[in-house]
PDB file of C-alpha atoms in Angstrom:
ATOM      1  CA  MET A   1       0.000   0.000   0.000  1.00 40.00           C
ATOM      2  CA  LYS A   2       1.503   3.276  -1.077  1.00 38.00           C
ATOM      3  CA  LYS A   3       2.017   6.145   1.301  1.00 41.00           C
ATOM      4  CA  LEU A   4      -0.826   8.630   1.315  1.00 38.00           C
ATOM      5  CA  VAL A   5       0.242  12.026   0.137  1.00 37.00           C
ATOM      6  CA  LEU A   6      -0.977  15.172   1.875  1.00 39.00           C
ATOM      7  CA  LEU A   7      -1.540  17.833  -0.770  1.00 41.00           C
ATOM      8  CA  ILE A   8      -2.661  21.358  -0.050  1.00 38.00           C
ATOM      9  CA  VAL A   9      -4.888  23.397  -2.380  1.00 36.00           C
ATOM     10  CA  LEU A  10      -3.468  26.854  -2.937  1.00 36.00           C
ATOM     11  CA  SER A  11      -5.859  29.096  -4.885  1.00 38.00           C
ATOM     12  CA  LEU A  12      -4.622  31.434  -7.594  1.00 31.00           C
ATOM     13  CA  LEU A  13      -6.435  34.190  -5.744  1.00 33.00           C
ATOM     14  CA  SER A  14      -4.151  33.679  -2.771  1.00 40.00           C
ATOM     15  CA  LEU A  15      -0.852  34.134  -4.616  1.00 36.00           C
ATOM     16  CA  GLY A  16       0.055  37.192  -2.543  1.00 41.00           C
ATOM     17  CA  GLY A  17      -0.344  35.244   0.685  1.00 47.00           C
ATOM     18  CA  PHE A  18       2.302  32.739  -0.388  1.00 47.00           C
ATOM     19  CA  SER A  19       5.029  35.310  -0.999  1.00 48.00           C
ATOM     20  CA  GLN A  20       6.138  35.060   2.644  1.00 55.00           C
ATOM     21  CA  VAL A  21       9.060  32.684   2.479  1.00 57.00           C
ATOM     22  CA  GLN A  22      12.128  32.201   4.557  1.00 63.00           C
ATOM     23  CA  SER A  23      15.527  33.030   3.123  1.00 63.00           C
ATOM     24  CA  SER A  24      17.350  30.004   1.714  1.00 68.00           C
ATOM     25  CA  GLU A  25      20.422  30.996   3.751  1.00 76.00           C
ATOM     26  CA  HIS A  26      18.488  29.936   6.869  1.00 88.00           C
ATOM     27  CA  SER A  27      17.827  26.284   6.099  1.00 94.00           C
ATOM     28  CA  PHE A  28      16.873  23.349   8.321  1.00 97.00           C
ATOM     29  CA  ALA A  29      18.245  19.834   7.949  1.00 97.00           C
ATOM     30  CA  VAL A  30      15.437  17.267   7.882  1.00 97.00           C
ATOM     31  CA  ALA A  31      17.622  14.335   6.787  1.00 96.00           C
ATOM     32  CA  PRO A  32      21.391  13.773   6.476  1.00 95.00           C
ATOM     33  CA  ASN A  33      21.392  15.089   2.899  1.00 93.00           C
ATOM     34  CA  ARG A  34      18.184  17.116   2.719  1.00 95.00           C
ATOM     35  CA  SER A  35      17.314  20.613   3.934  1.00 96.00           C
ATOM     36  CA  VAL A  36      14.203  22.783   3.755  1.00 96.00           C
ATOM     37  CA  ILE A  37      13.012  26.311   4.324  1.00 95.00           C
ATOM     38  CA  PHE A  38       9.722  27.049   6.089  1.00 95.00           C
ATOM     39  CA  SER A  39       6.769  29.221   5.205  1.00 91.00           C
ATOM     40  CA  LEU A  40       6.615  32.210   7.551  1.00 88.00           C
ATOM     41  CA  GLY A  41       3.177  31.339   8.859  1.00 94.00           C
ATOM     42  CA  ASN A  42       0.669  28.504   9.200  1.00 93.00           C
ATOM     43  CA  LEU A  43      -1.728  27.687   6.378  1.00 90.00           C
ATOM     44  CA  GLN A  44      -5.130  29.409   6.513  1.00 89.00           C
ATOM     45  CA  TYR A  45      -8.319  28.867   4.491  1.00 86.00           C
ATOM     46  CA  HIS A  46     -11.467  30.888   3.806  1.00 85.00           C
ATOM     47  CA  ALA A  47     -14.256  28.476   2.850  1.00 82.00           C
ATOM     48  CA  LYS A  48     -16.718  30.976   1.406  1.00 82.00           C
ATOM     49  CA  LYS A  49     -14.060  32.598  -0.784  1.00 84.00           C
ATOM     50  CA  ASN A  50     -12.256  29.296  -1.414  1.00 80.00           C
ATOM     51  CA  VAL A  51      -8.936  31.051  -0.830  1.00 82.00           C
ATOM     52  CA  TYR A  52      -5.780  29.827   0.898  1.00 84.00           C
ATOM     53  CA  ARG A  53      -2.978  31.921   2.370  1.00 87.00           C
ATOM     54  CA  PHE A  54      -0.185  31.914   4.933  1.00 91.00           C
ATOM     55  CA  ALA A  55      -0.719  33.686   8.225  1.00 94.00           C
ATOM     56  CA  ASN A  56       0.724  37.204   8.149  1.00 94.00           C
ATOM     57  CA  ASN A  57       2.929  36.456  11.151  1.00 95.00           C
ATOM     58  CA  GLN A  58       4.386  33.252  12.534  1.00 96.00           C
ATOM     59  CA  TYR A  59       2.582  33.822  15.837  1.00 95.00           C
ATOM     60  CA  ASP A  60      -0.830  34.389  14.192  1.00 95.00           C
ATOM     61  CA  ILE A  61      -3.294  31.625  15.044  1.00 92.00           C
ATOM     62  CA  ILE A  62      -7.044  31.307  14.639  1.00 91.00           C
ATOM     63  CA  GLY A  63      -7.377  27.905  16.294  1.00 86.00           C
ATOM     64  CA  LYS A  64     -10.596  27.061  14.493  1.00 85.00           C
ATOM     65  CA  ALA A  65     -11.777  24.530  11.940  1.00 85.00           C
ATOM     66  CA  GLN A  66     -14.778  25.395   9.821  1.00 75.00           C
ATOM     67  CA  PRO A  67     -17.121  23.556   7.470  1.00 67.00           C
ATOM     68  CA  GLN A  68     -16.928  24.431   3.816  1.00 58.00           C
ATOM     69  CA  ASN A  69     -20.036  26.644   3.886  1.00 61.00           C
ATOM     70  CA  SER A  70     -18.988  28.819   6.846  1.00 71.00           C
ATOM     71  CA  MET A  71     -17.725  32.387   6.984  1.00 77.00           C
ATOM     72  CA  GLY A  72     -14.264  33.578   7.993  1.00 86.00           C
ATOM     73  CA  TRP A  73     -10.793  32.086   8.076  1.00 91.00           C
ATOM     74  CA  CYS A  74      -9.722  28.798   9.656  1.00 90.00           C
ATOM     75  CA  ASP A  75      -6.307  27.220  10.225  1.00 91.00           C
ATOM     76  CA  LEU A  76      -7.106  23.715  11.493  1.00 90.00           C
ATOM     77  CA  PHE A  77      -7.540  20.895   8.972  1.00 88.00           C
ATOM     78  CA  ASP A  78      -8.579  17.271   9.347  1.00 85.00           C
ATOM     79  CA  TRP A  79      -6.901  14.478   7.418  1.00 77.00           C
ATOM     80  CA  LYS A  80      -9.678  14.040   4.880  1.00 73.00           C
ATOM     81  CA  GLU A  81      -9.738  17.736   4.060  1.00 73.00           C
ATOM     82  CA  SER A  82      -5.971  17.851   3.748  1.00 70.00           C
ATOM     83  CA  ASN A  83      -5.879  14.785   1.525  1.00 68.00           C
ATOM     84  CA  GLU A  84      -8.426  16.173  -0.936  1.00 54.00           C
ATOM     85  CA  TYR A  85      -6.466  19.297  -1.791  1.00 51.00           C
ATOM     86  CA  VAL A  86      -4.368  19.521  -4.939  1.00 40.00           C
ATOM     87  CA  LEU A  87      -1.635  22.043  -5.593  1.00 47.00           C
ATOM     88  CA  ASN A  88      -2.724  24.183  -8.522  1.00 46.00           C
ATOM     89  CA  ASP A  89      -0.537  27.262  -8.386  1.00 47.00           C
ATOM     90  CA  ALA A  90       2.754  27.573 -10.256  1.00 46.00           C
ATOM     91  CA  ASP A  91       4.415  29.388  -7.353  1.00 50.00           C
ATOM     92  CA  ALA A  92       2.995  27.097  -4.673  1.00 57.00           C
ATOM     93  CA  LYS A  93       3.524  23.705  -6.273  1.00 66.00           C
ATOM     94  CA  ASN A  94       6.807  23.076  -4.466  1.00 79.00           C
ATOM     95  CA  TRP A  95       5.319  23.523  -0.996  1.00 85.00           C
ATOM     96  CA  ARG A  96       4.901  20.324   0.981  1.00 86.00           C
ATOM     97  CA  ILE A  97       4.393  18.873   4.472  1.00 89.00           C
ATOM     98  CA  LEU A  98       7.186  17.237   6.451  1.00 93.00           C
ATOM     99  CA  THR A  99       7.163  13.488   6.963  1.00 92.00           C
ATOM    100  CA  LYS A 100       7.237  11.929  10.419  1.00 93.00           C
ATOM    101  CA  ASN A 101      10.924  11.072  10.048  1.00 94.00           C
ATOM    102  CA  GLU A 102      11.731  14.599   8.888  1.00 96.00           C
ATOM    103  CA  TRP A 103      10.040  16.148  11.937  1.00 96.00           C
ATOM    104  CA  LYS A 104      11.967  13.687  14.113  1.00 94.00           C
ATOM    105  CA  TYR A 105      15.308  14.468  12.482  1.00 96.00           C
ATOM    106  CA  LEU A 106      14.735  18.224  12.580  1.00 96.00           C
ATOM    107  CA  LEU A 107      13.833  18.350  16.270  1.00 93.00           C
ATOM    108  CA  PHE A 108      15.939  15.581  17.774  1.00 91.00           C
ATOM    109  CA  GLU A 109      18.614  14.200  15.457  1.00 93.00           C
ATOM    110  CA  ARG A 110      20.297  16.929  13.409  1.00 94.00           C
ATOM    111  CA  ASP A 111      23.614  18.339  14.564  1.00 92.00           C
ATOM    112  CA  ASN A 112      23.202  20.369  17.752  1.00 91.00           C
ATOM    113  CA  ALA A 113      19.447  19.684  17.727  1.00 92.00           C
ATOM    114  CA  SER A 114      18.709  20.396  21.399  1.00 89.00           C
ATOM    115  CA  ALA A 115      20.523  23.739  21.205  1.00 91.00           C
ATOM    116  CA  LEU A 116      18.251  24.805  18.345  1.00 94.00           C
ATOM    117  CA  LEU A 117      14.933  24.132  20.080  1.00 92.00           C
ATOM    118  CA  GLY A 118      13.093  25.980  22.827  1.00 89.00           C
ATOM    119  CA  VAL A 119       9.650  26.732  24.225  1.00 88.00           C
ATOM    120  CA  ALA A 120       8.616  30.387  23.876  1.00 90.00           C
ATOM    121  CA  LYS A 121       5.986  33.080  24.150  1.00 90.00           C
ATOM    122  CA  VAL A 122       5.926  35.391  21.132  1.00 93.00           C
ATOM    123  CA  GLY A 123       3.566  38.344  20.983  1.00 91.00           C
ATOM    124  CA  GLY A 124       1.511  36.781  23.753  1.00 88.00           C
ATOM    125  CA  VAL A 125       1.214  33.427  21.934  1.00 89.00           C
ATOM    126  CA  TRP A 126       2.708  30.173  23.225  1.00 88.00           C
ATOM    127  CA  GLY A 127       4.660  27.741  21.117  1.00 90.00           C
ATOM    128  CA  VAL A 128       8.030  26.276  20.161  1.00 92.00           C
ATOM    129  CA  ILE A 129      10.958  28.005  18.467  1.00 94.00           C
ATOM    130  CA  VAL A 130      13.087  26.023  16.011  1.00 96.00           C
ATOM    131  CA  LEU A 131      16.362  27.630  14.915  1.00 95.00           C
ATOM    132  CA  PRO A 132      18.128  27.069  11.581  1.00 95.00           C
ATOM    133  CA  ASP A 133      21.287  25.023  11.187  1.00 94.00           C
ATOM    134  CA  THR A 134      23.381  28.185  10.770  1.00 89.00           C
ATOM    135  CA  TYR A 135      22.193  29.908  13.956  1.00 90.00           C
ATOM    136  CA  SER A 136      24.805  31.194  16.370  1.00 82.00           C
ATOM    137  CA  GLU A 137      24.346  33.006  19.682  1.00 74.00           C
ATOM    138  CA  GLN A 138      23.536  36.658  19.038  1.00 66.00           C
ATOM    139  CA  GLY A 139      23.083  37.894  22.589  1.00 68.00           C
ATOM    140  CA  ASN A 140      19.286  37.783  22.323  1.00 72.00           C
ATOM    141  CA  GLY A 141      18.786  35.761  25.486  1.00 82.00           C
ATOM    142  CA  PHE A 142      17.387  32.671  23.769  1.00 89.00           C
ATOM    143  CA  LYS A 143      17.393  29.646  26.087  1.00 88.00           C
ATOM    144  CA  SER A 144      17.379  26.299  24.311  1.00 88.00           C
ATOM    145  CA  PHE A 145      16.707  22.856  25.724  1.00 83.00           C
ATOM    146  CA  PHE A 146      20.483  22.364  25.717  1.00 82.00           C
ATOM    147  CA  ASP A 147      21.040  25.545  27.762  1.00 82.00           C
ATOM    148  CA  LEU A 148      18.497  24.356  30.312  1.00 77.00           C
ATOM    149  CA  LYS A 149      20.088  20.885  30.429  1.00 75.00           C
ATOM    150  CA  LEU A 150      16.942  19.134  29.222  1.00 68.00           C
ATOM    151  CA  LYS A 151      17.710  15.733  27.727  1.00 62.00           C
ATOM    152  CA  PRO A 152      15.571  13.855  25.207  1.00 57.00           C
ATOM    153  CA  GLY A 153      13.819  10.776  26.508  1.00 49.00           C
ATOM    154  CA  GLN A 154      12.136   8.837  23.718  1.00 45.00           C
ATOM    155  CA  MET A 155      11.742  12.104  21.830  1.00 50.00           C
ATOM    156  CA  TRP A 156      10.207  14.204  24.580  1.00 53.00           C
ATOM    157  CA  TYR A 157      11.135  16.997  26.928  1.00 59.00           C
ATOM    158  CA  ILE A 158       9.598  18.303  30.141  1.00 64.00           C
ATOM    159  CA  LEU A 159       8.363  21.803  29.348  1.00 70.00           C
ATOM    160  CA  GLU A 160       5.937  22.850  32.042  1.00 68.00           C
ATOM    161  CA  ASP A 161       8.477  24.527  34.322  1.00 70.00           C
ATOM    162  CA  MET A 162       9.890  26.567  31.410  1.00 74.00           C
ATOM    163  CA  ILE A 163       6.627  28.337  30.621  1.00 72.00           C
ATOM    164  CA  ASP A 164       6.630  32.063  31.322  1.00 78.00           C
ATOM    165  CA  LYS A 165      10.278  31.976  32.405  1.00 83.00           C
ATOM    166  CA  TYR A 166      12.292  31.866  29.201  1.00 86.00           C
ATOM    167  CA  ASN A 167      12.122  33.179  25.642  1.00 91.00           C
ATOM    168  CA  VAL A 168       9.340  35.713  26.157  1.00 92.00           C
ATOM    169  CA  TYR A 169       9.435  38.110  23.193  1.00 92.00           C
ATOM    170  CA  ASN A 170       7.364  41.108  22.169  1.00 93.00           C
ATOM    171  CA  ASN A 171       6.771  41.620  18.463  1.00 92.00           C
ATOM    172  CA  GLN A 172       9.851  43.800  17.978  1.00 91.00           C
ATOM    173  CA  GLN A 173      12.150  41.409  19.837  1.00 91.00           C
ATOM    174  CA  TRP A 174      10.778  38.493  17.839  1.00 93.00           C
ATOM    175  CA  ALA A 175      11.397  40.322  14.555  1.00 92.00           C
ATOM    176  CA  SER A 176      15.120  40.422  15.380  1.00 90.00           C
ATOM    177  CA  LEU A 177      15.227  36.685  16.034  1.00 92.00           C
ATOM    178  CA  GLU A 178      13.111  35.974  12.967  1.00 93.00           C
ATOM    179  CA  GLN A 179      15.655  37.784  10.804  1.00 91.00           C
ATOM    180  CA  LEU A 180      18.174  35.178  11.941  1.00 91.00           C
ATOM    181  CA  GLY A 181      15.938  32.464  10.499  1.00 93.00           C
ATOM    182  CA  ALA A 182      13.975  31.424  13.601  1.00 95.00           C
ATOM    183  CA  ILE A 183      10.771  29.474  13.045  1.00 96.00           C
ATOM    184  CA  PHE A 184       7.899  29.665  15.536  1.00 96.00           C
ATOM    185  CA  LEU A 185       5.259  26.932  15.797  1.00 95.00           C
ATOM    186  CA  PRO A 186       2.332  28.504  17.697  1.00 93.00           C
ATOM    187  CA  VAL A 187      -0.186  26.581  19.769  1.00 88.00           C
ATOM    188  CA  THR A 188      -3.802  27.372  20.527  1.00 78.00           C
ATOM    189  CA  GLU A 189      -3.519  27.616  24.313  1.00 67.00           C
ATOM    190  CA  LYS A 190      -0.961  28.229  27.030  1.00 57.00           C
ATOM    191  CA  LEU A 191       1.070  25.065  27.564  1.00 56.00           C
ATOM    192  CA  SER A 192       0.207  24.529  31.202  1.00 50.00           C
ATOM    193  CA  ALA A 193      -1.442  21.583  32.896  1.00 46.00           C
ATOM    194  CA  GLN A 194      -3.363  22.123  36.131  1.00 46.00           C
ATOM    195  CA  LYS A 195      -1.438  20.982  39.159  1.00 47.00           C
ATOM    196  CA  GLY A 196      -2.618  17.663  40.529  1.00 46.00           C
ATOM    197  CA  LYS A 197      -4.343  16.627  37.345  1.00 46.00           C
ATOM    198  CA  ASP A 198      -3.030  14.083  34.879  1.00 45.00           C
ATOM    199  CA  GLU A 199      -3.807  16.124  31.791  1.00 49.00           C
ATOM    200  CA  SER A 200      -2.173  18.696  29.563  1.00 53.00           C
ATOM    201  CA  LYS A 201      -2.941  21.065  26.732  1.00 63.00           C
ATOM    202  CA  GLU A 202      -1.920  19.811  23.313  1.00 73.00           C
ATOM    203  CA  CYS A 203      -1.901  20.922  19.724  1.00 86.00           C
ATOM    204  CA  TYR A 204      -0.754  19.107  16.614  1.00 92.00           C
ATOM    205  CA  TYR A 205       0.881  19.712  13.253  1.00 94.00           C
ATOM    206  CA  TRP A 206       0.193  17.190  10.490  1.00 92.00           C
ATOM    207  CA  SER A 207       2.961  15.074   9.030  1.00 90.00           C
ATOM    208  CA  LEU A 208       2.774  13.345   5.682  1.00 85.00           C
ATOM    209  CA  ASP A 209       2.461   9.777   6.967  1.00 85.00           C
ATOM    210  CA  TYR A 210      -0.219   7.387   8.102  1.00 80.00           C
ATOM    211  CA  VAL A 211       0.501   4.619  10.615  1.00 80.00           C
ATOM    212  CA  PRO A 212       0.758   1.367   8.591  1.00 78.00           C
ATOM    213  CA  THR A 213      -0.074  -0.876  11.561  1.00 80.00           C
ATOM    214  CA  CYS A 214      -3.151   1.033  12.708  1.00 79.00           C
ATOM    215  CA  VAL A 215      -5.967   1.829  10.283  1.00 77.00           C
ATOM    216  CA  GLY A 216      -7.266   5.367  10.587  1.00 77.00           C
ATOM    217  CA  ARG A 217      -4.271   6.670  12.557  1.00 84.00           C
ATOM    218  CA  TYR A 218      -1.763   9.247  11.352  1.00 86.00           C
ATOM    219  CA  TYR A 219       1.519  10.756  12.474  1.00 88.00           C
ATOM    220  CA  GLY A 220       1.946  14.356  13.540  1.00 91.00           C
ATOM    221  CA  LEU A 221       4.009  16.676  15.679  1.00 93.00           C
ATOM    222  CA  ALA A 222       2.478  16.990  19.165  1.00 90.00           C
ATOM    223  CA  ILE A 223       3.255  19.968  21.405  1.00 87.00           C
ATOM    224  CA  SER A 224       1.958  19.911  24.976  1.00 80.00           C
ATOM    225  CA  SER A 225       2.759  21.163  28.461  1.00 72.00           C
ATOM    226  CA  LEU A 226       4.685  17.932  29.027  1.00 73.00           C
ATOM    227  CA  SER A 227       6.459  17.227  25.775  1.00 80.00           C
ATOM    228  CA  VAL A 228       7.378  17.867  22.190  1.00 86.00           C
ATOM    229  CA  ASN A 229       7.138  14.543  20.381  1.00 86.00           C
ATOM    230  CA  ILE A 230       5.978  12.637  17.344  1.00 87.00           C
ATOM    231  CA  SER A 231       2.486  11.222  17.834  1.00 84.00           C
ATOM    232  CA  GLU A 232       1.169   8.173  15.992  1.00 79.00           C
ATOM    233  CA  TYR A 233      -2.346   8.321  17.355  1.00 81.00           C
ATOM    234  CA  LEU A 234      -3.967  11.139  15.401  1.00 87.00           C
ATOM    235  CA  ARG A 235      -7.398  10.256  14.025  1.00 87.00           C
ATOM    236  CA  GLU A 236      -8.342  11.383  10.556  1.00 84.00           C
ATOM    237  CA  ASP A 237     -11.095  13.612  11.961  1.00 85.00           C
ATOM    238  CA  MET A 238      -8.741  15.490  14.295  1.00 88.00           C
ATOM    239  CA  HIS A 239      -8.023  19.099  13.393  1.00 89.00           C
ATOM    240  CA  CYS A 240      -4.356  20.028  13.162  1.00 91.00           C
ATOM    241  CA  PHE A 241      -2.242  22.928  11.978  1.00 93.00           C
ATOM    242  CA  VAL A 242      -0.393  22.737   8.659  1.00 92.00           C
ATOM    243  CA  ARG A 243       3.091  24.246   8.230  1.00 93.00           C
ATOM    244  CA  LEU A 244       4.560  23.964   4.761  1.00 91.00           C
ATOM    245  CA  VAL A 245       8.181  23.697   3.662  1.00 92.00           C
ATOM    246  CA  LYS A 246      10.162  23.849   0.446  1.00 91.00           C
ATOM    247  CA  ASP A 247      13.192  21.727  -0.348  1.00 93.00           C
ATOM    248  CA  VAL A 248      16.471  23.613  -0.703  1.00 92.00           C
ATOM    249  CA  LYS A 249      17.844  22.962  -4.151  1.00 79.00           C
TER     250      LYS A 249
END
């Protein structure tokens, strides 16, 4: 059975929204011999207008999924919706979604991976910062998982105690870090579990893969108050963010 391919419809009307791209000098290794650049914003869709675009800022989130006949923009997509979309724009045809193994390599296996990853609050929005391969300390106060001596354990990190303590940026401060190639993956809610309760807030980013041993389950990047990891338990009707990349030629 061939791997399902996640394809995203990008309308011709939304061409302007897809001009926000990261500089190729700030690339991210997603495999030993493969690098990508990221879109500078999550994918958004307006059902009534049938128009797609990238968020204006990396920290912009709507956190809503909408049926096809509804008004306004949404930025959460289920698997069926994502799998029905076909690239139809000459400029957008090279955009794609990372595979499970590419997410894993980017976050946990590339050279100096833990020093290029950190939880953050940008413009009042919570999420995770991923730095490019070429990043070097610029005196901006960024605290990575390496700086905080957090070690990976089966691809996860304890994050709860870091929230509101490190990497809190206003829009101007973030712009300086963004110019150095930083990518921000926003989440819908503050990453904080209530004390004494065995639960946490989570959000997900789709990967390209389905789980071959479990029908109806898909891989994705999971970000919660407890961990950053690769999940293999996403149902096809779950609503997840979509962050697109382009291969570096």
